[in-house]
Short mmCIF file of C-alpha atoms in Angstrom, two decimals:
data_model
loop_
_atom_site.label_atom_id
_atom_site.label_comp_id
_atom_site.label_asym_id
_atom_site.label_seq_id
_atom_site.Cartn_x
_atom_site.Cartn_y
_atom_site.Cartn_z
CA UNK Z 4 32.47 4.54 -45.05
CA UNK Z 5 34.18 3.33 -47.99
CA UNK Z 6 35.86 5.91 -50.20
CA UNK Z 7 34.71 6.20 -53.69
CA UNK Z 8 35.82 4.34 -56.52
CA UNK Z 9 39.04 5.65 -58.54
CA UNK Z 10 38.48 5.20 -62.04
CA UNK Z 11 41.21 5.47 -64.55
CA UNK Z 12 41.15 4.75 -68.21
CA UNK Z 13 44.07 3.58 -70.01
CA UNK Z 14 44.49 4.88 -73.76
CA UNK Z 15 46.85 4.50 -76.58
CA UNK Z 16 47.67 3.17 -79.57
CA UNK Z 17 47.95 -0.08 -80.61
CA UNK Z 18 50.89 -1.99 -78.81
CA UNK Z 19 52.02 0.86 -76.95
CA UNK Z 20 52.04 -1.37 -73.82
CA UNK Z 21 48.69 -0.83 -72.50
CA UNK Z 22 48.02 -4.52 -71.24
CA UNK Z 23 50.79 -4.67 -69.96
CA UNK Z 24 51.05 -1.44 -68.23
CA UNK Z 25 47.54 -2.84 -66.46
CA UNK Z 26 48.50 -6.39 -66.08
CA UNK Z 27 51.53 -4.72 -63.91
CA UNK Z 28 48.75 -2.94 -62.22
CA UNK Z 29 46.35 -5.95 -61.38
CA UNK Z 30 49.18 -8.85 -61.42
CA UNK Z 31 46.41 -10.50 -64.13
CA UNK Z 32 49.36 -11.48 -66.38
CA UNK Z 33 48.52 -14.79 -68.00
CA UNK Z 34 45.54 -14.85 -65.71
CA UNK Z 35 43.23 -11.49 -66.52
CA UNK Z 36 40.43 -13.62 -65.86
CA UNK Z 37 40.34 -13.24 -62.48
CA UNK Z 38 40.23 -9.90 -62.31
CA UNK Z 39 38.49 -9.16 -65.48
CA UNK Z 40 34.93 -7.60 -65.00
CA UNK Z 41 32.33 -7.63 -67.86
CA UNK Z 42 32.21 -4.85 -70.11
CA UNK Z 43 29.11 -2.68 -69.98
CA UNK Z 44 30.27 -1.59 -73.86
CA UNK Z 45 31.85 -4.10 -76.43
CA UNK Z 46 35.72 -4.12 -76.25
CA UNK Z 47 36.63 -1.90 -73.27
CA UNK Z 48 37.56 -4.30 -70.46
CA UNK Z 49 37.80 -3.12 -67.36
CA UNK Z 50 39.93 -4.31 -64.32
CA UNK Z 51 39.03 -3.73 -60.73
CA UNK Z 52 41.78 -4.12 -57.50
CA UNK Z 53 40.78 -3.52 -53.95
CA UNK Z 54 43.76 -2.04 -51.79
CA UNK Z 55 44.30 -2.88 -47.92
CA UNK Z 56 42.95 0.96 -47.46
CA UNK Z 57 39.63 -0.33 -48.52
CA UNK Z 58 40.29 1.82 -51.66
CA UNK Z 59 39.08 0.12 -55.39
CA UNK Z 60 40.39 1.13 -58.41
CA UNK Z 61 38.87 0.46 -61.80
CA UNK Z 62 40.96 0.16 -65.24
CA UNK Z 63 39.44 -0.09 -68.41
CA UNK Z 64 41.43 -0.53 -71.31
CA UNK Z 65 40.07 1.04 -74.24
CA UNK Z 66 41.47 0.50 -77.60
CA UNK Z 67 43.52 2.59 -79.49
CA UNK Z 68 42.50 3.73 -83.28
CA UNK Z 69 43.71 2.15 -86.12
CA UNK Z 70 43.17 -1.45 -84.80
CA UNK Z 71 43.44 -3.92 -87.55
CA UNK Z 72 39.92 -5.65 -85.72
CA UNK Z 73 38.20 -2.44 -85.63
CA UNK Z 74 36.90 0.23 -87.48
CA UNK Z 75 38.11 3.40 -85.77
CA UNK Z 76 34.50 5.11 -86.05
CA UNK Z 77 33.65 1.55 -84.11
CA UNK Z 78 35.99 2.73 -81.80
CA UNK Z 79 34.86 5.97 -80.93
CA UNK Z 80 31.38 5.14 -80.90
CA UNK Z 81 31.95 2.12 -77.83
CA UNK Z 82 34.43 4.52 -75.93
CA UNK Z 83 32.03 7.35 -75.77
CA UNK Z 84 29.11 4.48 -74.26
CA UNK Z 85 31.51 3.35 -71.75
CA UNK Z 86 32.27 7.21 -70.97
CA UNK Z 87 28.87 8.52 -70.15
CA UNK Z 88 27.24 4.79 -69.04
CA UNK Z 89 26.97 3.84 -65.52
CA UNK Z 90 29.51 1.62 -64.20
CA UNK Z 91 26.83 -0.34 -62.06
CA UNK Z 92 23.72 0.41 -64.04
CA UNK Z 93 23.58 0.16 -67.57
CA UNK Z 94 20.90 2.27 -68.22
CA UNK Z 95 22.34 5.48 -65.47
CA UNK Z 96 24.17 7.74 -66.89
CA UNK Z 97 27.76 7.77 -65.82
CA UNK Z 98 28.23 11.16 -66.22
CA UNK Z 99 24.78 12.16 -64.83
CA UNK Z 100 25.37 10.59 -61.79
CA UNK Z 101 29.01 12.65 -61.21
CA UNK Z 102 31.17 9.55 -61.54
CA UNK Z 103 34.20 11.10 -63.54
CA UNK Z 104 37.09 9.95 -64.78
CA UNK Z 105 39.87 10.51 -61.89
CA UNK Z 106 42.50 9.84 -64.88
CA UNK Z 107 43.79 8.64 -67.91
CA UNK Z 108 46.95 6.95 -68.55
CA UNK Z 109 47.85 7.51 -72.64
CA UNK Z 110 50.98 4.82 -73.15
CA UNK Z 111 53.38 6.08 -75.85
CA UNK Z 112 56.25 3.23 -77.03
CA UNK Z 113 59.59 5.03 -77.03
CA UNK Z 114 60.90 2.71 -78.58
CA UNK Z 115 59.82 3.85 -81.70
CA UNK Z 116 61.97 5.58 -84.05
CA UNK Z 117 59.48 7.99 -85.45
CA UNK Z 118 55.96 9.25 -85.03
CA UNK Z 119 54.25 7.28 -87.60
CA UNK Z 120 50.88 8.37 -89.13
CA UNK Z 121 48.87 5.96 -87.00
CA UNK Z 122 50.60 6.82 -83.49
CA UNK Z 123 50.12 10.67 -84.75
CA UNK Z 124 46.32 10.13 -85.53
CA UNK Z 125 45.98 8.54 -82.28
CA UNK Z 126 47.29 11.46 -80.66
CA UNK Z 127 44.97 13.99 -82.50
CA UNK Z 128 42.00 12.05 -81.87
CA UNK Z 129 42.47 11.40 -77.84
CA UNK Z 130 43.42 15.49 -77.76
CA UNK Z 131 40.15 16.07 -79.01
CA UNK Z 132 38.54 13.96 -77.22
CA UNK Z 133 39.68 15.24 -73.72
CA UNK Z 134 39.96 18.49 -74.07
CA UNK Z 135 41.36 21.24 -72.26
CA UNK Z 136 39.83 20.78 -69.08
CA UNK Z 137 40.64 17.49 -68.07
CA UNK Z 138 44.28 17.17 -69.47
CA UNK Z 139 45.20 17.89 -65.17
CA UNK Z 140 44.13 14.24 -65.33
CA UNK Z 141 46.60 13.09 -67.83
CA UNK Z 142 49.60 11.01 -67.36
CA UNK Z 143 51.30 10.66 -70.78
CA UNK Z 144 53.40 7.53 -70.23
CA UNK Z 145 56.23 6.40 -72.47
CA UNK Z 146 56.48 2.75 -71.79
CA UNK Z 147 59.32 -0.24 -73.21
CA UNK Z 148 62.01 1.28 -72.18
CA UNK Z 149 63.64 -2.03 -71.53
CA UNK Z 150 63.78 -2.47 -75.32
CA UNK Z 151 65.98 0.83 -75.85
CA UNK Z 152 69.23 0.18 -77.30
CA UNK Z 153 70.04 3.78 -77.52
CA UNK Z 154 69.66 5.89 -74.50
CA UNK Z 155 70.31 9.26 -75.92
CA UNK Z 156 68.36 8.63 -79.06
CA UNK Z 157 65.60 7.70 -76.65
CA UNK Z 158 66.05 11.09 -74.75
CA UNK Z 159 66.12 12.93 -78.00
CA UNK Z 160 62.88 11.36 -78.71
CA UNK Z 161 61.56 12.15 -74.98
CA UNK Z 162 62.20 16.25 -75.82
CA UNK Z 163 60.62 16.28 -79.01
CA UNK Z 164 57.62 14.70 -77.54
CA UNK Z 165 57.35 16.78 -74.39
CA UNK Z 166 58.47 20.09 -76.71
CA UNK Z 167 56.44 19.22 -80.00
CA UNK Z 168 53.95 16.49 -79.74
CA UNK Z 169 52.46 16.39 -76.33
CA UNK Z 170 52.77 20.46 -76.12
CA UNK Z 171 49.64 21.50 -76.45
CA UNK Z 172 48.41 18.75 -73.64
CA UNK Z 173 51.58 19.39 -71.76
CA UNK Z 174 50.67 23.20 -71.50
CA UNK Z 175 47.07 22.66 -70.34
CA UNK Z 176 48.27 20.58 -67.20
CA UNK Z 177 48.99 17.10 -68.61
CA UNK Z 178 52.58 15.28 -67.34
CA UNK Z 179 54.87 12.89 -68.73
CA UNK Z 180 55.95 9.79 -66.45
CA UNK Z 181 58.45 7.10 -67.19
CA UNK Z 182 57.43 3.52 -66.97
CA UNK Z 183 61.20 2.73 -67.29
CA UNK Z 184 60.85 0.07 -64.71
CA UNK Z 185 57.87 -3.24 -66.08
CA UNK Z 186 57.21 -3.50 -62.41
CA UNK Z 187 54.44 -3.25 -60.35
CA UNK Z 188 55.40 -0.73 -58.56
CA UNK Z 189 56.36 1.74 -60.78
CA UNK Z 190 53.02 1.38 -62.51
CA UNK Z 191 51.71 2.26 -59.20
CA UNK Z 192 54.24 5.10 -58.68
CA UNK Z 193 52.45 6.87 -61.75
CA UNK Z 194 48.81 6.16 -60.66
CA UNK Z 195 49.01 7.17 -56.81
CA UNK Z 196 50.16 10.63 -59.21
CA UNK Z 197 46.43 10.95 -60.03
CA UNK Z 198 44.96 11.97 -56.79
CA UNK Z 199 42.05 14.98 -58.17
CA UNK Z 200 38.68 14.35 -57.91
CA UNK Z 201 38.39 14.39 -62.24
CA UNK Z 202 37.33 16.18 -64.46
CA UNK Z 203 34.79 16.23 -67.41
CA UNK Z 204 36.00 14.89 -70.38
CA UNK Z 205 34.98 17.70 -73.27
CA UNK Z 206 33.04 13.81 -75.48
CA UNK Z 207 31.40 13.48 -72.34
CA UNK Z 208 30.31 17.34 -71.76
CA UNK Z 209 29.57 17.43 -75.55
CA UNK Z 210 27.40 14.40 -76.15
CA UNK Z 211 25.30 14.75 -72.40
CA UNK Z 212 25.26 18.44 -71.72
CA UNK Z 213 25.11 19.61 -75.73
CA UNK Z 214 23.23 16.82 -77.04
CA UNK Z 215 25.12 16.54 -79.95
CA UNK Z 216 25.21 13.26 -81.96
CA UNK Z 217 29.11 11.31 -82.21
CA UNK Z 218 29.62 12.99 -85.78
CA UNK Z 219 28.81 16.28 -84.60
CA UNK Z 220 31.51 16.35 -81.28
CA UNK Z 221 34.87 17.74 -81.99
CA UNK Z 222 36.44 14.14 -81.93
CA UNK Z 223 33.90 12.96 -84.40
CA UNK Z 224 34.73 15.60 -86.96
CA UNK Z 225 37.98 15.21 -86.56
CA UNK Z 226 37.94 11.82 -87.07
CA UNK Z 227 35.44 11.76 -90.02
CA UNK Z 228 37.97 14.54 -91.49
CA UNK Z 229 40.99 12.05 -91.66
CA UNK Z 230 38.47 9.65 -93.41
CA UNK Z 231 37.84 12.53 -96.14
CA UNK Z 232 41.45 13.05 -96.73
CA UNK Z 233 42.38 9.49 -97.21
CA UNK Z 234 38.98 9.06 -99.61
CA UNK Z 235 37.78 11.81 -100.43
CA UNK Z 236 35.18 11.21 -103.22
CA UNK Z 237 33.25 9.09 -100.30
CA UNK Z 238 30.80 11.46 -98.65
CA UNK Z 239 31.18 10.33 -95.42
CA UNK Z 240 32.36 6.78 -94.18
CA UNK Z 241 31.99 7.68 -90.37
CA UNK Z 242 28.55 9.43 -90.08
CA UNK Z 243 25.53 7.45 -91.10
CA UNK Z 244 23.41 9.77 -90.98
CA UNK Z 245 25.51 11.88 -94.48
CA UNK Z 246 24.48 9.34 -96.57
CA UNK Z 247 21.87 6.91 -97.83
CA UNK Z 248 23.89 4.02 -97.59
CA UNK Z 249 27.02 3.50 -95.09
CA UNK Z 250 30.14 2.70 -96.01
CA UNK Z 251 30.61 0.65 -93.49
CA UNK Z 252 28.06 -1.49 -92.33
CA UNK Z 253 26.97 -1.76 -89.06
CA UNK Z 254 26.45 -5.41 -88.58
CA UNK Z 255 30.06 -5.93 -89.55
CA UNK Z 256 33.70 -4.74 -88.62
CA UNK Z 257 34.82 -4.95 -92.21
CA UNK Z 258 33.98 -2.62 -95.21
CA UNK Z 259 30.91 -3.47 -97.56
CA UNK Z 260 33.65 -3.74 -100.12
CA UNK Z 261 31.11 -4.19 -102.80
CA UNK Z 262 29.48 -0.44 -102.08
CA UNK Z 263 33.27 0.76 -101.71
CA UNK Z 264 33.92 -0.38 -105.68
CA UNK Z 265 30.85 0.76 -106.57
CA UNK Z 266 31.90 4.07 -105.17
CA UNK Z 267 35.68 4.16 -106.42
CA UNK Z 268 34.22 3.05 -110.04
CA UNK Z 269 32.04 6.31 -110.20
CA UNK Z 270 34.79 8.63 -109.23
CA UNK Z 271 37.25 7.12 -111.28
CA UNK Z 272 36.85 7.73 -114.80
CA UNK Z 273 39.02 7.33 -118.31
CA UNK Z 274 39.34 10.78 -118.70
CA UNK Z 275 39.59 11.85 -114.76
CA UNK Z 276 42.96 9.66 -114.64
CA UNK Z 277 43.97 9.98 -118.61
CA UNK Z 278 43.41 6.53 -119.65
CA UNK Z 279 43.08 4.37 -122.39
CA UNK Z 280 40.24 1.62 -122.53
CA UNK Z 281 42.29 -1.05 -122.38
CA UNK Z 282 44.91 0.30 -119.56
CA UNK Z 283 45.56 -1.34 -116.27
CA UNK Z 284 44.22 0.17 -113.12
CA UNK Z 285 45.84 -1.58 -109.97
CA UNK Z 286 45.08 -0.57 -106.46
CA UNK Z 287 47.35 -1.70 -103.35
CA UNK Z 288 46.15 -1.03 -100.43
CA UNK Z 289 46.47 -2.27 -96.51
CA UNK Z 290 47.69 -1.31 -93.02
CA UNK Z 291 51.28 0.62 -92.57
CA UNK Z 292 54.17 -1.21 -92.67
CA UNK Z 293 52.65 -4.12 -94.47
CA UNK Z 294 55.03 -3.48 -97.36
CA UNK Z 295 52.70 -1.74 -99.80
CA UNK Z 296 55.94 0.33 -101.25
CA UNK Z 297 58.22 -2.17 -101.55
CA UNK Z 298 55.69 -4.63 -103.64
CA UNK Z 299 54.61 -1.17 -106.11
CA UNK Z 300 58.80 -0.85 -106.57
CA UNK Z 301 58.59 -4.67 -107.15
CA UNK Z 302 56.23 -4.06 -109.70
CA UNK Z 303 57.53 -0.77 -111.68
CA UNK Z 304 61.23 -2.24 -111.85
CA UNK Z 305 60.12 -5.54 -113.34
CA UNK Z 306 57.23 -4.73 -115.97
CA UNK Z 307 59.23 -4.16 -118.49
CA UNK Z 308 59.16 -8.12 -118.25
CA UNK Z 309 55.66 -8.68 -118.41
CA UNK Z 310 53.78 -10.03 -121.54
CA UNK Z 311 50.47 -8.73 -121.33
CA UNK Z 312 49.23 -10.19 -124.59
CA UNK Z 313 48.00 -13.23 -123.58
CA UNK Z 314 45.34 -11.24 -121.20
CA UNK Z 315 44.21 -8.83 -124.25
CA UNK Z 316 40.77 -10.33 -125.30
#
């Protein structure tokens, strides 16, 4: 008899080296289409290779928050159907039918100089999601290490990960594993690591054994909390269900932009912000690192230059 399927999920932010990490894993480079199965839940693709042993893995690459494509409440919401969905019936129950998760690979860059806000909310958000339990099943992986210039920078950054950062998962069973090597068989190396049986996810315990709705789960408040603090006169721009009207709309990935104005325009008033009728009120917004700092310096060191007459009606 055939031993059961090995299903491992592959997590991160964005390019953090998770297609890689599984084209190393499936030898799909250039070519994922051969390998490629179809998704049971819109953008998680998952990967299947049959061993010699008669063992079959199964990767599925989920993405990582703060995708410039995706809404991160999208996000959650297709992860958490692809967690507790069948993986050969779409209308079983994945976690009903006791096929777990046998481990998760979370890929970290090291080559980064810092934690940035989106690599830290990443990190937040997949804690939460996990949980205590299943962090046995964990294989934080620091990947690109063929792009460090620096080696002992790169090992200063490796401590205050393991010591800060990854703690908390660290503590409750979770290990740290080098891809140092963009081979295929140190990819392997790290998987033949995950040999349990798996564990529960706590989204998947919450959402089939609780009942609760996404925006109720720990990840889900956690994640609608990080919307609140970066706007908080919007009610609630994850959860549907806290307000008449979404901020996002469903049948799109990009904001109803109209509703968002409408929004900003009631909470901003004259005498909120201290201004006169006729004052300027510019907003720049867009992703990190898209130079939203260096074009509001731009601005303040060169409008003493401006003539603003001609717009004056």
């Amino acid at each position: 008899m055939a031993p059961q399927p090995m299903f491992i999920a592959v997590m991160g932010p964005p390019k953090s080296g998770k297609t890689n990490f599984i084209d190393q894993l499936t030898g799909t480079k250039g070519k994922r289409a051969a390998h490629q199965v179809e998704s049971h839940t819109q953008g998680i693709m998952e990967f299947t290779v049959n061993l010699s042993n008669d063992q079959q893995y199964v990767f599925a690459e989920i993405p990582g928050f703060n995708d410039p494509c995706r809404l991160d409440w999208e996000i959650l919401r297709t992860s958490a159907e692809w967690l507790i969905r069948s993986p050969t019936h779409r209308r079983e129950n994945r976690y009903r039918t006791n096929v777990k998760l046998n481990g998760i690979i979370y890929t970290h860059c090291i080559a980064d100089n810092w934690m940035s806000g989106p690599v830290c909310k990443n990190l937040e958000l997949f804690s939460r999601l996990c949980g205590d339990k299943a962090a046995g099943g964990v294989r934080l992986v620091t990947t690109m290490w063929d792009q460090v210039t620096h080696k002992e920078l790169a090992e200063m950054r490796v401590w205050q990960l393991e010591n800060n950062f990854w703690r908390p998962l660290i503590e409750e069973g979770a290990r740290h594993e080098r891809f140092e090597e963009n081979s295929s068989s140190c990819a392997w190396g790290i998987i033949k690591s995950l040999t349990g049986e798996g564990e529960a996810l706590l989204l998947q315990e919450e959402l089939v054994d609780a009942r609760r709705r996404l925006s109720e789960t720990i990840v889900g408040r956690a994640l609608y909390g990080q919307c609140q603090k970066l706007s908080p006169m919007v009610s609630s721009p994850c959860a549907a269900s806290t307000s008449n009207r979404p901020l996002f709309s469903r049948s799109s990935r990009y904001p109803d932009f109209a509703f968002f104005t409408q929004r900003l325009n009631s909470a901003i008033t004259l005498d909120r912000l201290g201004l006169a009728p006729y004052d300027y009120v510019i907003f720049v917004v867009g992703p990190t690192g898209a130079g939203k700092t260096w074009f509001t310096r731009q601005l303040l060191e060169n409008i003493s230059k401006w003539d603003f007459s001609q717009n004056q009606s």
